[in-house]
Amino acid sequence: MNTRRKVPRAALWLSVAAGLGSGGALAMGGGSAAAWAQPQAEPGPGTAQSAPGEPTAAPLFDAQILDLDDKPVSLRAMQGRVVIVLHQDRYSSDQNQGFKDRLGELVLRHPQQLQLVALADAGGYNFWPARRYVKDALRPLRELGGALVACDWKGAVQKSYRIPARQSAVFVVGKDGALQVLKKGVLGTSEAAALLRQIEKLALD
């Protein structure tokens, strides 16, 4: 049996969405939705912010994240497991594919200790019927299993952590709920390998 088919390939989400319409835009029946990646916005009043150089998990926990059935997802409730959040907009879905494949294999080895969350930055699609198209495009990933698939319809995580447009981000939250790692953009080979080792160590501790 080819177990690699079960590995959660987090780049599948959004890359599927990119093919829904011509020119990489979601088909909207005479119009098109804005790109997944929104221009980087300054945080508004009351937005939770981390100290420079010392980000915390608070903005990630406080973001109003929904699954594909529009049910709230509480990352805070996942304490006790190592939570890896792969944050992507539709333009960054192909980044770090090798890392994500190996991460999927790692999650299969430690399913009780690791929780993988595929988080789509969907701030530009928070209106009907765009929401329906986005969720339909993401459902194949959920059917693969291995990852909890969710959407940030307000783009709160991207804004709070100032994630540049067209860049992915990897959050690693320890079992105690503390943010252990935040990586933005393309990971080098050695950097990706070191991150995988760190995640596995956190899982085994």
mmCIF file of C-alpha atoms in Angstrom:
data_model
loop_
_atom_site.group_PDB
_atom_site.id
_atom_site.type_symbol
_atom_site.label_atom_id
_atom_site.label_comp_id
_atom_site.label_asym_id
_atom_site.label_seq_id
_atom_site.Cartn_x
_atom_site.Cartn_y
_atom_site.Cartn_z
ATOM 1 C CA MET A 1 0.000 0.000 0.000
ATOM 2 C CA ASN A 2 1.367 3.394 -0.939
ATOM 3 C CA THR A 3 1.191 5.355 2.315
ATOM 4 C CA ARG A 4 2.525 8.507 0.702
ATOM 5 C CA ARG A 5 -0.963 9.161 -0.617
ATOM 6 C CA LYS A 6 -2.033 9.814 2.960
ATOM 7 C CA VAL A 7 0.597 12.471 3.591
ATOM 8 C CA PRO A 8 -1.164 15.847 4.018
ATOM 9 C CA ARG A 9 0.185 17.964 1.186
ATOM 10 C CA ALA A 10 -0.531 21.439 2.469
ATOM 11 C CA ALA A 11 0.299 23.081 -0.844
ATOM 12 C CA LEU A 12 -2.708 21.437 -2.487
ATOM 13 C CA TRP A 13 -5.033 23.956 -0.867
ATOM 14 C CA LEU A 14 -5.096 27.295 -2.644
ATOM 15 C CA SER A 15 -3.239 25.844 -5.624
ATOM 16 C CA VAL A 16 -6.561 24.143 -6.344
ATOM 17 C CA ALA A 17 -8.288 27.477 -5.858
ATOM 18 C CA ALA A 18 -5.917 29.115 -8.297
ATOM 19 C CA GLY A 19 -7.257 26.913 -11.087
ATOM 20 C CA LEU A 20 -10.907 27.819 -10.626
ATOM 21 C CA GLY A 21 -10.816 30.800 -12.925
ATOM 22 C CA SER A 22 -8.812 32.114 -15.840
ATOM 23 C CA GLY A 23 -5.677 34.089 -15.146
ATOM 24 C CA GLY A 24 -5.395 32.711 -11.624
ATOM 25 C CA ALA A 25 -8.540 34.488 -10.350
ATOM 26 C CA LEU A 26 -11.605 32.836 -8.947
ATOM 27 C CA ALA A 27 -14.431 32.766 -11.464
ATOM 28 C CA MET A 28 -17.267 34.922 -10.179
ATOM 29 C CA GLY A 29 -19.836 34.742 -12.957
ATOM 30 C CA GLY A 30 -18.923 37.883 -14.856
ATOM 31 C CA GLY A 31 -16.421 39.206 -12.315
ATOM 32 C CA SER A 32 -13.501 37.976 -10.292
ATOM 33 C CA ALA A 33 -12.489 38.046 -6.663
ATOM 34 C CA ALA A 34 -9.439 39.943 -5.481
ATOM 35 C CA ALA A 35 -6.202 38.002 -5.145
ATOM 36 C CA TRP A 36 -5.722 35.867 -2.061
ATOM 37 C CA ALA A 37 -2.779 37.993 -1.055
ATOM 38 C CA GLN A 38 -3.993 41.365 0.128
ATOM 39 C CA PRO A 39 -1.751 44.452 0.362
ATOM 40 C CA GLN A 40 0.004 44.505 3.705
ATOM 41 C CA ALA A 41 -2.103 46.570 6.052
ATOM 42 C CA GLU A 42 -1.176 48.416 9.212
ATOM 43 C CA PRO A 43 -2.787 46.911 12.323
ATOM 44 C CA GLY A 44 -5.855 48.795 13.470
ATOM 45 C CA PRO A 45 -6.614 49.917 17.006
ATOM 46 C CA GLY A 46 -6.978 47.052 19.411
ATOM 47 C CA THR A 47 -5.089 44.569 17.253
ATOM 48 C CA ALA A 48 -2.961 42.295 19.412
ATOM 49 C CA GLN A 49 0.698 42.914 18.717
ATOM 50 C CA SER A 50 3.846 41.142 19.859
ATOM 51 C CA ALA A 51 6.972 42.885 20.994
ATOM 52 C CA PRO A 52 9.550 43.528 18.247
ATOM 53 C CA GLY A 53 11.608 40.398 17.758
ATOM 54 C CA GLU A 54 9.537 38.490 20.334
ATOM 55 C CA PRO A 55 6.257 37.390 18.738
ATOM 56 C CA THR A 56 3.806 35.481 20.892
ATOM 57 C CA ALA A 57 0.955 33.113 20.106
ATOM 58 C CA ALA A 58 -1.706 35.553 21.353
ATOM 59 C CA PRO A 59 -2.692 37.051 17.955
ATOM 60 C CA LEU A 60 -2.822 33.563 16.468
ATOM 61 C CA PHE A 61 -5.053 32.329 19.292
ATOM 62 C CA ASP A 62 -7.279 35.409 19.154
ATOM 63 C CA ALA A 63 -7.892 35.344 15.389
ATOM 64 C CA GLN A 64 -11.423 34.343 14.383
ATOM 65 C CA ILE A 65 -10.598 31.230 12.388
ATOM 66 C CA LEU A 66 -13.327 29.053 10.867
ATOM 67 C CA ASP A 67 -13.254 25.572 9.405
ATOM 68 C CA LEU A 68 -14.859 24.751 6.066
ATOM 69 C CA ASP A 69 -18.236 24.271 7.758
ATOM 70 C CA ASP A 70 -18.004 27.775 9.258
ATOM 71 C CA LYS A 71 -17.440 26.389 12.740
ATOM 72 C CA PRO A 72 -14.979 28.268 14.993
ATOM 73 C CA VAL A 73 -11.531 26.740 15.354
ATOM 74 C CA SER A 74 -9.841 27.277 18.718
ATOM 75 C CA LEU A 75 -6.083 26.913 18.476
ATOM 76 C CA ARG A 76 -5.881 27.706 22.172
ATOM 77 C CA ALA A 77 -7.912 24.557 22.903
ATOM 78 C CA MET A 78 -5.201 22.472 21.212
ATOM 79 C CA GLN A 79 -2.726 23.025 24.042
ATOM 80 C CA GLY A 80 -1.123 19.759 25.055
ATOM 81 C CA ARG A 81 -0.084 19.062 21.469
ATOM 82 C CA VAL A 82 2.475 20.736 19.262
ATOM 83 C CA VAL A 83 0.498 22.812 16.763
ATOM 84 C CA ILE A 84 2.018 23.628 13.376
ATOM 85 C CA VAL A 85 0.124 26.263 11.424
ATOM 86 C CA LEU A 86 0.943 26.600 7.730
ATOM 87 C CA HIS A 87 -0.320 30.038 6.738
ATOM 88 C CA GLN A 88 -0.590 30.723 3.018
ATOM 89 C CA ASP A 89 -2.271 32.958 0.525
ATOM 90 C CA ARG A 90 -3.006 31.681 -2.959
ATOM 91 C CA TYR A 91 0.275 32.987 -4.349
ATOM 92 C CA SER A 92 2.489 31.239 -1.802
ATOM 93 C CA SER A 93 0.988 27.754 -1.990
ATOM 94 C CA ASP A 94 3.977 26.330 -3.871
ATOM 95 C CA GLN A 95 6.580 27.534 -1.381
ATOM 96 C CA ASN A 96 8.469 25.040 0.780
ATOM 97 C CA GLN A 97 6.875 21.994 -0.836
ATOM 98 C CA GLY A 98 9.687 19.654 0.196
ATOM 99 C CA PHE A 99 9.415 20.831 3.789
ATOM 100 C CA LYS A 100 5.639 20.331 3.777
ATOM 101 C CA ASP A 101 5.931 16.810 2.362
ATOM 102 C CA ARG A 102 8.384 15.845 5.114
ATOM 103 C CA LEU A 103 6.240 17.590 7.702
ATOM 104 C CA GLY A 104 3.276 15.482 6.604
ATOM 105 C CA GLU A 105 5.348 12.345 7.127
ATOM 106 C CA LEU A 106 6.358 13.610 10.571
ATOM 107 C CA VAL A 107 2.710 14.164 11.528
ATOM 108 C CA LEU A 108 1.927 10.592 10.501
ATOM 109 C CA ARG A 109 4.679 9.339 12.815
ATOM 110 C CA HIS A 110 3.448 11.376 15.777
ATOM 111 C CA PRO A 111 -0.329 11.791 15.308
ATOM 112 C CA GLN A 112 -1.036 12.125 19.032
ATOM 113 C CA GLN A 113 1.597 14.786 19.640
ATOM 114 C CA LEU A 114 1.333 16.920 16.492
ATOM 115 C CA GLN A 115 -1.600 18.899 15.094
ATOM 116 C CA LEU A 116 -1.228 20.304 11.595
ATOM 117 C CA VAL A 117 -3.401 23.275 10.642
ATOM 118 C CA ALA A 118 -3.602 24.491 7.034
ATOM 119 C CA LEU A 119 -4.697 28.113 7.383
ATOM 120 C CA ALA A 120 -5.809 30.002 4.289
ATOM 121 C CA ASP A 121 -5.505 33.792 4.292
ATOM 122 C CA ALA A 122 -8.899 34.467 2.724
ATOM 123 C CA GLY A 123 -9.330 38.110 3.689
ATOM 124 C CA GLY A 124 -10.092 39.154 0.123
ATOM 125 C CA TYR A 125 -12.927 36.655 -0.283
ATOM 126 C CA ASN A 126 -15.190 37.384 2.668
ATOM 127 C CA PHE A 127 -18.346 37.866 0.597
ATOM 128 C CA TRP A 128 -20.853 35.698 -1.258
ATOM 129 C CA PRO A 129 -20.397 33.801 -3.523
ATOM 130 C CA ALA A 130 -16.615 33.971 -3.176
ATOM 131 C CA ARG A 131 -16.677 32.205 0.194
ATOM 132 C CA ARG A 132 -18.427 29.224 -1.367
ATOM 133 C CA TYR A 133 -15.852 28.952 -4.156
ATOM 134 C CA VAL A 134 -12.975 29.137 -1.690
ATOM 135 C CA LYS A 135 -14.397 26.467 0.590
ATOM 136 C CA ASP A 136 -15.204 24.178 -2.324
ATOM 137 C CA ALA A 137 -11.637 24.551 -3.541
ATOM 138 C CA LEU A 138 -10.197 23.653 -0.138
ATOM 139 C CA ARG A 139 -12.355 20.599 0.534
ATOM 140 C CA PRO A 140 -10.063 18.147 -1.333
ATOM 141 C CA LEU A 141 -7.321 18.832 1.209
ATOM 142 C CA ARG A 142 -9.647 18.076 4.106
ATOM 143 C CA GLU A 143 -10.623 14.810 2.424
ATOM 144 C CA LEU A 144 -6.953 13.784 2.324
ATOM 145 C CA GLY A 145 -6.856 13.884 6.107
ATOM 146 C CA GLY A 146 -3.925 14.703 8.324
ATOM 147 C CA ALA A 147 -4.567 18.435 8.546
ATOM 148 C CA LEU A 148 -7.270 20.658 9.950
ATOM 149 C CA VAL A 149 -8.196 23.032 7.130
ATOM 150 C CA ALA A 150 -9.346 26.508 8.145
ATOM 151 C CA CYS A 151 -9.813 30.020 6.810
ATOM 152 C CA ASP A 152 -8.946 33.416 8.190
ATOM 153 C CA TRP A 153 -11.653 35.455 6.462
ATOM 154 C CA LYS A 154 -10.493 38.724 8.024
ATOM 155 C CA GLY A 155 -6.797 38.305 7.289
ATOM 156 C CA ALA A 156 -6.131 38.908 10.991
ATOM 157 C CA VAL A 157 -3.100 36.623 11.259
ATOM 158 C CA GLN A 158 -1.407 38.182 8.241
ATOM 159 C CA LYS A 159 -1.946 41.667 9.649
ATOM 160 C CA SER A 160 -0.939 40.899 13.218
ATOM 161 C CA TYR A 161 2.311 39.191 12.261
ATOM 162 C CA ARG A 162 2.985 41.446 9.259
ATOM 163 C CA ILE A 163 3.407 38.538 6.877
ATOM 164 C CA PRO A 164 4.406 39.982 3.488
ATOM 165 C CA ALA A 165 2.062 39.368 0.582
ATOM 166 C CA ARG A 166 2.896 36.302 -1.495
ATOM 167 C CA GLN A 167 4.850 34.740 1.362
ATOM 168 C CA SER A 168 3.926 31.707 3.385
ATOM 169 C CA ALA A 169 4.564 31.408 7.114
ATOM 170 C CA VAL A 170 5.131 28.524 9.499
ATOM 171 C CA PHE A 171 4.031 28.839 13.123
ATOM 172 C CA VAL A 172 5.064 26.225 15.680
ATOM 173 C CA VAL A 173 3.259 26.410 19.015
ATOM 174 C CA GLY A 174 4.538 24.213 21.835
ATOM 175 C CA LYS A 175 2.462 21.984 24.065
ATOM 176 C CA ASP A 176 2.360 24.771 26.650
ATOM 177 C CA GLY A 177 0.816 27.215 24.159
ATOM 178 C CA ALA A 178 3.980 29.267 23.706
ATOM 179 C CA LEU A 179 5.054 30.281 20.210
ATOM 180 C CA GLN A 180 8.297 28.443 19.577
ATOM 181 C CA VAL A 181 8.909 29.292 15.933
ATOM 182 C CA LEU A 182 7.694 31.756 13.315
ATOM 183 C CA LYS A 183 9.278 31.434 9.891
ATOM 184 C CA LYS A 184 8.264 33.585 6.936
ATOM 185 C CA GLY A 185 8.981 33.037 3.257
ATOM 186 C CA VAL A 186 11.072 30.382 1.552
ATOM 187 C CA LEU A 187 13.040 28.045 3.809
ATOM 188 C CA GLY A 188 16.533 27.000 2.844
ATOM 189 C CA THR A 189 17.349 23.285 2.790
ATOM 190 C CA SER A 190 19.315 23.327 6.046
ATOM 191 C CA GLU A 191 16.793 25.656 7.690
ATOM 192 C CA ALA A 192 13.901 23.354 6.762
ATOM 193 C CA ALA A 193 15.753 20.287 8.059
ATOM 194 C CA ALA A 194 16.562 22.049 11.342
ATOM 195 C CA LEU A 195 12.931 23.091 11.751
ATOM 196 C CA LEU A 196 11.712 19.526 11.218
ATOM 197 C CA ARG A 197 14.147 18.283 13.842
ATOM 198 C CA GLN A 198 12.954 20.956 16.251
ATOM 199 C CA ILE A 199 9.293 20.019 15.689
ATOM 200 C CA GLU A 200 10.018 16.356 16.306
ATOM 201 C CA LYS A 201 11.947 17.169 19.476
ATOM 202 C CA LEU A 202 9.015 19.234 20.742
ATOM 203 C CA ALA A 203 6.692 16.318 19.981
ATOM 204 C CA LEU A 204 8.842 13.860 21.940
ATOM 205 C CA ASP A 205 9.473 16.090 24.965
#
